[in-house]
Amino acid sequence: MAEPGFGRFMKDHREFFNALADEGWRPVPGYVGVEEKILSGRFDHPSRTGAVTRLSRWAAGASVGQPVSHGWCEEVFLVSGTLSIGTAAQETRLLEAGTYAVRPAHVEHGPFFTRDGCLMIEFLYYPPPA
């Protein structure tokens, strides 16, 4: 059951824990070499509510070959490594640790790839009703 202090974000109260520990990582469906660890929250896609904070770990050489779009907003902070916009054959921009992006729902982004691997923290949430 979500804590009432988080409202519609469906998050549970958790005190300090090692977010980088080996346990809890799982492959991201549809992507090769990309894993996620959910730190808090969940979505209720049918009601378009919820929020998720997760780590995203990309192995060296991992890529997302096509642009993507989704129904939730996202904020992404590149913690370590590098991520490139484009493909390995046609890189358009190299992103380094410290890079941040914030996107509203339904904005197309990508493709992406990483030569050396990277770690990102992502804040994903459905926009509140207008």
XYZ file of C-alpha atoms in Angstrom:
130
model
C 0.000 0.000 0.000
C 1.391 3.393 -0.956
C 2.094 5.974 1.710
C -0.590 8.693 1.878
C 2.047 11.447 1.962
C 2.985 10.717 -1.662
C -0.503 11.377 -3.030
C -1.182 9.781 -6.402
C 2.486 8.931 -6.959
C 2.090 5.461 -5.371
C 5.434 5.417 -3.571
C 6.373 3.584 -0.401
C 8.421 4.973 2.454
C 11.960 3.544 2.394
C 14.894 4.703 4.461
C 18.503 4.752 3.228
C 19.649 1.656 1.334
C 22.427 0.864 -1.132
C 20.837 1.592 -4.503
C 23.959 0.350 -6.323
C 23.957 -3.118 -4.710
C 23.984 -6.100 -7.070
C 20.499 -7.341 -6.211
C 17.355 -5.932 -7.774
C 18.570 -5.312 -11.334
C 16.414 -6.695 -14.146
C 16.567 -6.489 -17.942
C 14.437 -3.785 -19.549
C 12.003 -5.637 -21.839
C 12.727 -5.058 -25.516
C 16.293 -3.798 -24.997
C 19.579 -5.715 -25.102
C 22.213 -4.701 -22.567
C 19.954 -2.309 -20.642
C 18.946 -3.064 -17.040
C 16.823 -1.200 -14.539
C 16.493 -1.112 -10.795
C 13.263 0.377 -9.487
C 14.115 2.463 -6.431
C 10.576 3.579 -5.662
C 7.098 3.863 -7.061
C 4.956 2.236 -9.678
C 2.602 3.134 -12.484
C -1.097 2.474 -12.922
C -1.133 2.740 -16.699
C -4.920 2.351 -17.164
C -5.598 5.352 -14.892
C -2.487 7.224 -16.134
C -1.213 7.801 -12.600
C 1.917 7.034 -10.668
C 5.605 7.768 -10.593
C 8.765 5.674 -10.725
C 12.316 6.494 -9.698
C 14.770 4.066 -11.231
C 18.382 3.489 -12.106
C 19.120 2.520 -15.689
C 22.390 0.688 -16.381
C 23.585 0.316 -19.972
C 26.349 -2.147 -20.824
C 29.112 -1.100 -23.223
C 27.735 -1.345 -26.758
C 24.051 -1.237 -25.755
C 21.726 0.696 -28.028
C 18.143 1.663 -28.712
C 18.000 1.755 -32.497
C 14.733 3.621 -32.986
C 13.250 6.786 -31.464
C 10.845 6.117 -28.582
C 7.862 7.938 -27.099
C 5.694 7.190 -24.052
C 2.699 8.535 -22.157
C 4.600 9.684 -19.076
C 6.988 12.557 -18.366
C 10.609 11.808 -17.619
C 13.676 13.405 -16.130
C 17.017 11.744 -16.802
C 20.384 12.451 -15.196
C 23.511 10.751 -16.562
C 25.478 9.737 -13.445
C 28.474 8.056 -15.081
C 29.774 6.938 -18.462
C 28.615 8.351 -21.774
C 25.479 8.059 -23.890
C 25.225 9.144 -27.504
C 22.269 10.357 -29.497
C 22.131 8.644 -32.871
C 23.573 5.307 -33.877
C 27.079 3.894 -33.747
C 27.306 4.572 -37.496
C 25.975 8.133 -37.209
C 26.486 9.770 -33.822
C 24.878 13.206 -33.579
C 25.763 14.145 -29.981
C 27.882 12.702 -27.170
C 26.384 13.111 -23.683
C 28.725 12.948 -20.688
C 28.183 12.411 -16.956
C 26.321 15.366 -15.482
C 23.984 15.727 -18.478
C 20.276 16.163 -17.665
C 17.079 16.050 -19.737
C 13.419 16.646 -18.878
C 10.656 15.665 -21.309
C 6.887 15.928 -21.252
C 4.783 12.940 -22.290
C 4.690 11.892 -25.965
C 7.964 13.560 -27.000
C 9.954 11.366 -29.379
C 13.596 10.865 -28.368
C 16.482 8.692 -29.487
C 17.925 6.600 -30.967
C 20.666 6.146 -28.350
C 23.816 4.060 -27.917
C 26.776 3.853 -25.562
C 30.296 2.822 -26.415
C 31.568 2.495 -22.830
C 28.361 1.971 -20.830
C 26.540 4.379 -18.555
C 24.427 4.735 -15.434
C 21.417 7.045 -15.261
C 18.844 7.940 -12.649
C 15.385 8.489 -14.085
C 12.297 10.116 -12.601
C 9.196 8.986 -14.504
C 5.687 10.250 -13.784
C 2.310 10.762 -15.365
C 1.442 14.432 -15.600
C -1.222 15.553 -13.130
C -4.586 16.502 -14.625
C -4.640 20.038 -16.045
